[in-house]
GROMACS .gro file of C-alpha atoms in nm:
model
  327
    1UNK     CA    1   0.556   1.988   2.837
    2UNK     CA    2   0.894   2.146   2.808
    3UNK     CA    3   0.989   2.226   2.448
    4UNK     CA    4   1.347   2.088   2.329
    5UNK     CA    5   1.564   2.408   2.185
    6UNK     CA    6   1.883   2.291   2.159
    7UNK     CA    7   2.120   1.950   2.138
    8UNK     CA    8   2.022   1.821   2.481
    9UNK     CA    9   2.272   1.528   2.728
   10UNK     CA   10   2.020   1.220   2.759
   11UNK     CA   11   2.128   1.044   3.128
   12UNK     CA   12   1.780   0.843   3.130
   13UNK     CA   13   1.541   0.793   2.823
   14UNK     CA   14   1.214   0.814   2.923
   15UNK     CA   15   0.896   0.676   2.713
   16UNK     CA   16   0.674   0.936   2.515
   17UNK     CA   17   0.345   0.749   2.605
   18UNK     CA   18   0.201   0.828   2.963
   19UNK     CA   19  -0.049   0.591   2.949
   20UNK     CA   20   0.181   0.275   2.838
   21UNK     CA   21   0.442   0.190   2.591
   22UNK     CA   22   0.610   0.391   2.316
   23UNK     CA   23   0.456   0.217   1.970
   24UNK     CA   24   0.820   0.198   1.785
   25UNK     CA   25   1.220   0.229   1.877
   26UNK     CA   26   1.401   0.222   1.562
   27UNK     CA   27   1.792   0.176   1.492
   28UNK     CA   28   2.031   0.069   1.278
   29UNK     CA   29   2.333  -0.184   1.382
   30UNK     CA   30   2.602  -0.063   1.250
   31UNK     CA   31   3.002  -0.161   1.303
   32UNK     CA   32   3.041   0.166   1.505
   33UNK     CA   33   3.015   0.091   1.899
   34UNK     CA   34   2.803   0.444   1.903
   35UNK     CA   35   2.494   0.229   1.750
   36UNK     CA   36   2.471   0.089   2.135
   37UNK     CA   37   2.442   0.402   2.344
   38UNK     CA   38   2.124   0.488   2.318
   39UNK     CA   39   2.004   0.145   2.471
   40UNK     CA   40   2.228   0.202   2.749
   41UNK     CA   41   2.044   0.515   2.816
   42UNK     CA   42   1.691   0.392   2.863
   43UNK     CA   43   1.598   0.426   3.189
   44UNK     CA   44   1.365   0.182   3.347
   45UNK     CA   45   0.998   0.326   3.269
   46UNK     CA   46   1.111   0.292   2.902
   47UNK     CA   47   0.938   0.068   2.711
   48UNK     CA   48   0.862   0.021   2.344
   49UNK     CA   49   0.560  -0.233   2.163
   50UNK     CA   50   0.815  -0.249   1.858
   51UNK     CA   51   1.167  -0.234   1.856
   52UNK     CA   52   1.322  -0.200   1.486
   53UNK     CA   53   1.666  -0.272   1.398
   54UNK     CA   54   1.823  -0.185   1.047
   55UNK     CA   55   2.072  -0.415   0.949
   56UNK     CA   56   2.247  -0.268   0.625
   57UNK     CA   57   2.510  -0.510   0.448
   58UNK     CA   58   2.910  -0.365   0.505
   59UNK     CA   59   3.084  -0.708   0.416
   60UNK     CA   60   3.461  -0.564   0.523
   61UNK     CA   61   3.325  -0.533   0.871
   62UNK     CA   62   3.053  -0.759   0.924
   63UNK     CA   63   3.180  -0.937   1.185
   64UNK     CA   64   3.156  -0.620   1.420
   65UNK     CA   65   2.764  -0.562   1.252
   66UNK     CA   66   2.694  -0.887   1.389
   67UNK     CA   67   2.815  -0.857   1.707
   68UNK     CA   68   2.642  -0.480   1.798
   69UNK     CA   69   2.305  -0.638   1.617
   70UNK     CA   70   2.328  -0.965   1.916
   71UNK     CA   71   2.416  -0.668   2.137
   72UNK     CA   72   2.141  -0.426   2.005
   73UNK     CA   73   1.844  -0.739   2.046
   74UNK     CA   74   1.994  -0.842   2.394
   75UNK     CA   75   1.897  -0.506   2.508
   76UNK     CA   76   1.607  -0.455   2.351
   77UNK     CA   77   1.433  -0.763   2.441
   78UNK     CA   78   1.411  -0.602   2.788
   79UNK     CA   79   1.166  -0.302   2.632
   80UNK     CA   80   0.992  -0.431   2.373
   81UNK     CA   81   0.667  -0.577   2.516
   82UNK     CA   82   0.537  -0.688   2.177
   83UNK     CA   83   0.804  -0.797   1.938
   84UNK     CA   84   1.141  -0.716   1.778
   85UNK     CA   85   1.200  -0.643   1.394
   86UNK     CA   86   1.532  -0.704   1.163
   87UNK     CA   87   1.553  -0.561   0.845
   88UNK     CA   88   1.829  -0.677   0.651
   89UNK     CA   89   1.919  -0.467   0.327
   90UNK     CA   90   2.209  -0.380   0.126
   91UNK     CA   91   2.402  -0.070   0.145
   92UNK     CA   92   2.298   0.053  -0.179
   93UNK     CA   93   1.943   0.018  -0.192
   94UNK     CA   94   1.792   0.235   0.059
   95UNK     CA   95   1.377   0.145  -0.040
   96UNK     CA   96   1.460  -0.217  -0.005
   97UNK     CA   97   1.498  -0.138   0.409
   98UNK     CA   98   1.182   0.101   0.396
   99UNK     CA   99   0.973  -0.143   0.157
  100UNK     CA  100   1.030  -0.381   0.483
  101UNK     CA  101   0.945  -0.120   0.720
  102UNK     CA  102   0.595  -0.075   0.528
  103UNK     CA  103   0.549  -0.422   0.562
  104UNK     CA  104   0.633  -0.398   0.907
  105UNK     CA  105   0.389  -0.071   1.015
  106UNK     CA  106   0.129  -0.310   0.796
  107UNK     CA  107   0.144  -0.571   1.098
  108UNK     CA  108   0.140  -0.289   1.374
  109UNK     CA  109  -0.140  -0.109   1.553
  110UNK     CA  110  -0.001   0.186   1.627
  111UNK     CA  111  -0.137   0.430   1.922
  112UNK     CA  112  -0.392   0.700   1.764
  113UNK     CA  113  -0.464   0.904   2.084
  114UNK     CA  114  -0.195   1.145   2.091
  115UNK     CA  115   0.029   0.936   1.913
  116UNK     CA  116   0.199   0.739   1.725
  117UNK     CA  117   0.482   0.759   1.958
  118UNK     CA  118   0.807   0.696   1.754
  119UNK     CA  119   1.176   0.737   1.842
  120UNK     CA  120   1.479   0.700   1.638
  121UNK     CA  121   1.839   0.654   1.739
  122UNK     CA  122   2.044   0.800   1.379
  123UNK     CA  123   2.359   0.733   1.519
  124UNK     CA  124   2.428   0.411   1.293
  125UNK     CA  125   2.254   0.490   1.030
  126UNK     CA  126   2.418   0.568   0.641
  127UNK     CA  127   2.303   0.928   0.563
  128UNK     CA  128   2.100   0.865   0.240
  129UNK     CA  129   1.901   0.566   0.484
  130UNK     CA  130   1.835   0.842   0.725
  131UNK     CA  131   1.650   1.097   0.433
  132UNK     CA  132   1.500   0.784   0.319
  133UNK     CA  133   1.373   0.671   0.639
  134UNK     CA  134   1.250   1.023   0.721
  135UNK     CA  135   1.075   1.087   0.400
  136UNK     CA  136   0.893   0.804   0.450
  137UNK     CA  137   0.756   0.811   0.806
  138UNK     CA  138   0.711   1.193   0.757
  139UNK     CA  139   0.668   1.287   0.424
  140UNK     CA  140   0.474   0.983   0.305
  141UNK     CA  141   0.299   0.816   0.568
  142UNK     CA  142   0.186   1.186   0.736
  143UNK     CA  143   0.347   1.133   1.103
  144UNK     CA  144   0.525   1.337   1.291
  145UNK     CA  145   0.846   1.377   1.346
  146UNK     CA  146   0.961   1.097   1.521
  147UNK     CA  147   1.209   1.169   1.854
  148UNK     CA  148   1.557   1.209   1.771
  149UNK     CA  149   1.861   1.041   1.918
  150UNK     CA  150   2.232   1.081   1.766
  151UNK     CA  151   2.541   0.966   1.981
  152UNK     CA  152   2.838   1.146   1.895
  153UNK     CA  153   3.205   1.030   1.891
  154UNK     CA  154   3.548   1.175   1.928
  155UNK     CA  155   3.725   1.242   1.587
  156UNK     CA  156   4.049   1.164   1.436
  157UNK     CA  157   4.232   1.348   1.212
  158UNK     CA  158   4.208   1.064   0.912
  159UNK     CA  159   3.972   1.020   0.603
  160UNK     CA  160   3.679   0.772   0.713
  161UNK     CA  161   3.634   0.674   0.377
  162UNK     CA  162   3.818   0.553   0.078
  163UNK     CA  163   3.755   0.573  -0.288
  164UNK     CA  164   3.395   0.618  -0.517
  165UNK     CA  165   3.190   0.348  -0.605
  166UNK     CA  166   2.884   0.556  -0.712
  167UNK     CA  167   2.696   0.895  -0.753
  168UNK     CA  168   2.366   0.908  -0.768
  169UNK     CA  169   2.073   1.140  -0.653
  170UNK     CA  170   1.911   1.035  -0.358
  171UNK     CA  171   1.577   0.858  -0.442
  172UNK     CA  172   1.259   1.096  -0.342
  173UNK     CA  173   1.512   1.398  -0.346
  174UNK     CA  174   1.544   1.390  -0.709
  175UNK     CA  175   1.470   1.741  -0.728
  176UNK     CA  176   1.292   1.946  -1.044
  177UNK     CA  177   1.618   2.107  -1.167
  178UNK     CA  178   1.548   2.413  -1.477
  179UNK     CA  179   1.700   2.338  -1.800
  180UNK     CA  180   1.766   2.691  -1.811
  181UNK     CA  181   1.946   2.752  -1.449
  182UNK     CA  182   2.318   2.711  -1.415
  183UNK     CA  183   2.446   2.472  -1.055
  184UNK     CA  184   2.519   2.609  -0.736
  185UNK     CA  185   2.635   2.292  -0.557
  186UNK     CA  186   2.627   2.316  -0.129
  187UNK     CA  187   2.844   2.090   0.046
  188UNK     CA  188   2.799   2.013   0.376
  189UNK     CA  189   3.195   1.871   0.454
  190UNK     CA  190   3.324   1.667   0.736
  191UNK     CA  191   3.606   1.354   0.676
  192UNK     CA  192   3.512   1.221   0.347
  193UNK     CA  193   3.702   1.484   0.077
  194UNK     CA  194   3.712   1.205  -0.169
  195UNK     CA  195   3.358   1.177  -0.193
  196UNK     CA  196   3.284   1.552  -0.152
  197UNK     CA  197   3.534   1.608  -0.468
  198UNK     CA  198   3.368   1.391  -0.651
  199UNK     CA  199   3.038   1.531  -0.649
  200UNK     CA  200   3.195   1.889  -0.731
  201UNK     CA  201   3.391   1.702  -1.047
  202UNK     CA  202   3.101   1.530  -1.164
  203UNK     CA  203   2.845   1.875  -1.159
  204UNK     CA  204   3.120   2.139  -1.262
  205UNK     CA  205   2.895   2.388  -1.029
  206UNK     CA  206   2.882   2.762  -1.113
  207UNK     CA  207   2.911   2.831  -0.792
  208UNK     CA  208   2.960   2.618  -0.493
  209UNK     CA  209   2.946   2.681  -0.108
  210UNK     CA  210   3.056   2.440   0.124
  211UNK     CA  211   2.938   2.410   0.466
  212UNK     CA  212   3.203   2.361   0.749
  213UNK     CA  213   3.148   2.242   1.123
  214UNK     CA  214   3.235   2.532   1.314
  215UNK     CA  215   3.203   2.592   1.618
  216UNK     CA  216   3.300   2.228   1.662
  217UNK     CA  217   3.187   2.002   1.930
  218UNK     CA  218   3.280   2.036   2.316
  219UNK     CA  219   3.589   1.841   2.387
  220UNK     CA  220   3.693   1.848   2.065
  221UNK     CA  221   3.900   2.178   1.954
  222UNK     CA  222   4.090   1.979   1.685
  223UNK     CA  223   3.777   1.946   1.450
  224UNK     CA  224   3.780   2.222   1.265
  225UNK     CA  225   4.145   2.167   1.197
  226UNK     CA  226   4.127   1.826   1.119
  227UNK     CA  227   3.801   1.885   0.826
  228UNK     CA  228   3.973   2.201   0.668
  229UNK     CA  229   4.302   1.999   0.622
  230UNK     CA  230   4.103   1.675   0.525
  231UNK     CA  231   3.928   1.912   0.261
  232UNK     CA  232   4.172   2.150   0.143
  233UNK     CA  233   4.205   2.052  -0.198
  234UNK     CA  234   3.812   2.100  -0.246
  235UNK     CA  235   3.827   2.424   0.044
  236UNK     CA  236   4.196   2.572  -0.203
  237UNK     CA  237   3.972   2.624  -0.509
  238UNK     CA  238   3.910   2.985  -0.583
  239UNK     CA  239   3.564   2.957  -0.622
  240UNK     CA  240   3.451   2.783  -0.346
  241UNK     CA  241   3.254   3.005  -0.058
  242UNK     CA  242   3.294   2.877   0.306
  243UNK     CA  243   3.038   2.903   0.536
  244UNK     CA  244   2.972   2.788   0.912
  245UNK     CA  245   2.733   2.574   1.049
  246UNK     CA  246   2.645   2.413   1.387
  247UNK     CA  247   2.747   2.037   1.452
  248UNK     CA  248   2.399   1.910   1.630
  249UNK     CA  249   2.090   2.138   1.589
  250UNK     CA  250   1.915   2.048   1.283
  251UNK     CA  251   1.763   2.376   1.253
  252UNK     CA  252   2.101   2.521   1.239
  253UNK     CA  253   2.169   2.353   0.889
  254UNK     CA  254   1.819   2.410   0.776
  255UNK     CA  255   1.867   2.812   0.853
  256UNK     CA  256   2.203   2.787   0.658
  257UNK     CA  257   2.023   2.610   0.381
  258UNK     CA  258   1.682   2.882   0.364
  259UNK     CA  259   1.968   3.187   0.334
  260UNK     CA  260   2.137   2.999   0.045
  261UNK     CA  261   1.835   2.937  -0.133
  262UNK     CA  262   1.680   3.285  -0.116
  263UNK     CA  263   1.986   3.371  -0.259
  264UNK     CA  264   2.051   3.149  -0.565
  265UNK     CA  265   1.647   3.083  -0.655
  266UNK     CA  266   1.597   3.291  -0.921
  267UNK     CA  267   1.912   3.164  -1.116
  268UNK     CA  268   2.089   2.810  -0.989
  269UNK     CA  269   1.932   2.494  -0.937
  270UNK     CA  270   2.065   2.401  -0.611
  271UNK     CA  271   2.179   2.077  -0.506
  272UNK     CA  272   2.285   1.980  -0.198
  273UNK     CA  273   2.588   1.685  -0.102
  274UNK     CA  274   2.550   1.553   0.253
  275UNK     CA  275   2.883   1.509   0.384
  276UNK     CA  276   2.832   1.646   0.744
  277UNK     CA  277   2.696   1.528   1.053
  278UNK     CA  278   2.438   1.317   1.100
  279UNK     CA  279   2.230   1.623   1.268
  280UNK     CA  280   2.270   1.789   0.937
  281UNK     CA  281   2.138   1.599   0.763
  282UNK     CA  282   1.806   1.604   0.952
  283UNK     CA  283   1.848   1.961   0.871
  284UNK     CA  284   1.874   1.916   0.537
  285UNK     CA  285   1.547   1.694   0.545
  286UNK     CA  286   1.341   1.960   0.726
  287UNK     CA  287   1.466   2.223   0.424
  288UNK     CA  288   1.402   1.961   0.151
  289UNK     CA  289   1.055   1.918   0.276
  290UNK     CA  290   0.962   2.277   0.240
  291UNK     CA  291   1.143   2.329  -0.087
  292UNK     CA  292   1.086   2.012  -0.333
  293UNK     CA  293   1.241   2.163  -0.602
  294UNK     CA  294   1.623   2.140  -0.476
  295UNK     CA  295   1.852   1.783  -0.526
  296UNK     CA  296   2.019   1.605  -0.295
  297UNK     CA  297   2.334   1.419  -0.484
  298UNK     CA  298   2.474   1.093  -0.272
  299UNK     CA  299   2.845   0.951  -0.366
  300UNK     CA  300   2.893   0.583  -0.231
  301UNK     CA  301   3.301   0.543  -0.094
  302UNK     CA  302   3.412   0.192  -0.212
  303UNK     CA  303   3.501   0.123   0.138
  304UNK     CA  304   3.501   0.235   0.523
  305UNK     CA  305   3.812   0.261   0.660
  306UNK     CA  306   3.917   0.148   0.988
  307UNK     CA  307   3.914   0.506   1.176
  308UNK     CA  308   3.547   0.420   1.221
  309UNK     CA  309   3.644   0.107   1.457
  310UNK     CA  310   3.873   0.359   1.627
  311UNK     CA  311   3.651   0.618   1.748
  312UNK     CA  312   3.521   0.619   2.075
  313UNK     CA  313   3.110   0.707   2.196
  314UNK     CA  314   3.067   1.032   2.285
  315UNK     CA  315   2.688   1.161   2.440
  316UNK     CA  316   2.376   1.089   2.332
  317UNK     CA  317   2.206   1.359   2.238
  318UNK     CA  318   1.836   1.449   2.197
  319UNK     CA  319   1.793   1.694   1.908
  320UNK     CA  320   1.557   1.983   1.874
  321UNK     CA  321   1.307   1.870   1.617
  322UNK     CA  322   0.987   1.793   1.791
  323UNK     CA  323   0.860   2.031   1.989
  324UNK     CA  324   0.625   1.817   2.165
  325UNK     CA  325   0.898   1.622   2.306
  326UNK     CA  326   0.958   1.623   2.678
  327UNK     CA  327   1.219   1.520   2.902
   0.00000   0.00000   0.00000
């Protein structure tokens, strides 16, 4: 089977299983028209026992959750040969969502020989529900790494969100900070400054590096502008360290992450802010899973502003963090 190196164009999903169905396709509607793409890429040998879909609660734009969740089952109802799932959760709470997926994998037989066979489209998911739903699957219940799909969009040069509601560490990345070790805070920065300053302001870091998308995407040579000016307040302080990172390989963030720490382990307590891509913050799963010790902080905007509606799909991508996928 052909190993998976790099961010990879999906033209025709294919199933995992070659004896019969995949056991689980999981999602998340969200009010992004990305959250659709990846069921427009299943080919026709792709089927699925259990399709999942995360519904998490965004009241300013629920109409447009609603809609892509109809959307999301139409499609879905066409590979799933044994039953679709909707878990309905609020925005805040990410172990309310996995406390129904237990419930859920509870009901299901899932495939033992060579198995199970998972995949999971992050595209519309929040980033803290993607650690959480990867710690559990993973970290918790022993799988594998489930098959990774993220469809990327084309960015503008505004804020995506607005204001702070909350910071908070992520639950099951709490960390073991030392009493006795100063901060160095990472930052992993994209269109969200407010929330990104905030978590610098509330930790006062000794040191803080933050981690910048660059080289950017294909087809888009504005994005590195666009996230320096969207961050230069937090980028203009004279103690901040830049460094560079790649937009869609995992691995890329989790290599970033592994130089970092060998650096500041013996005297910072490092903590890490997930303000990146999506792809990130897979990587910064992966490096969280090898080193328990280090934090991940979350800061919840007050609201999503309407760039989101205004982006349009980009590909679908299949990242680089199975091995023993094929396609």
């Amino acid at each position: 089977m052909n190993a998976v190196t790099e961010p990879m164009e999906i033209k025709s999903l294919t199933r995992l299983n070659e004896q019969g169905p995949d056991d689980f396709f999981i999602c998340c509607a969200s009010f992004e028209e990305r959250c659709l793409s990846s069921t427009a890429t299943m080919g026709t040998d792709f089927l699925t026992k259990f399709a999942v879909i995360f519904v998490v609660e965004e009241p300013l734009y629920q109409k447009q959750v609603d809609h892509n969740m109809f959307r999301l089952q139409t499609e879905l109802r066409k590979k799933a040969t044994e039953g679709i799932f909707v878990i309905s959760c609020q925005r805040g709470n990410p172990l309310e969502g996995i406390n129904q997926m237990e419930d859920i994998l509870r009901q299901c037989k899932l495939n033992t020989s060579g198995g199970p066979f998972i995949t999971i489209d992050i595209s519309g998911f929040t980033k803290i529900y993607l650690l959480e739903l990867l710690h559990y699957l993973v970290t918790a219940k022993g799988l594998s790494i489930p098959r990774l799909l993220h469809t990327t969009q084309r960015y503008l040069p505004t804020k995506l969100t607005r204001g702070i509601e909350q910071i908070t560490t992520i639950p099951n990345f709490f960390g073991s900070p030392s009493m006795d070790k100063e901060t160095a805070l990472v930052l992993f920065l994209g269109f969200e400054p407010e929330r990104a300053l905030a978590v610098w302001k509330h930790y006062n870091p000794a040191r803080t590096i933050a981690i910048i998308t660059n080289p950017p995407r294909r087809g888009n040579p504005d994005y590195l502008k666009y996230a320096q000016k969207n961050n230069a307040e937090l980028l203009s302080l004279p103690s901040v360290e830049v460094r560079d990172v790649m937009a869609d390989n995992p691995y890329s963030a989790k290599t970033v992450l592994e130089a970092i720490h060998e650096e500041t382990k013996d005297s910072f307590n490092m903590v890490i802010g997930p303000f990146g891509t999506k792809p990130q913050v897979v990587g910064i799963f992966l490096f969280c899973r090898e080193h328990r010790k280090v934090q991940v902080i979350y800061s919840f905007p007050a609201a999503y502003t309407r760039s989101y509606l205004r982006r349009q799909p980009g590909s679908t991508l299949l990242l680089p963090v199975a091995p023993e996928v094929s396609t």
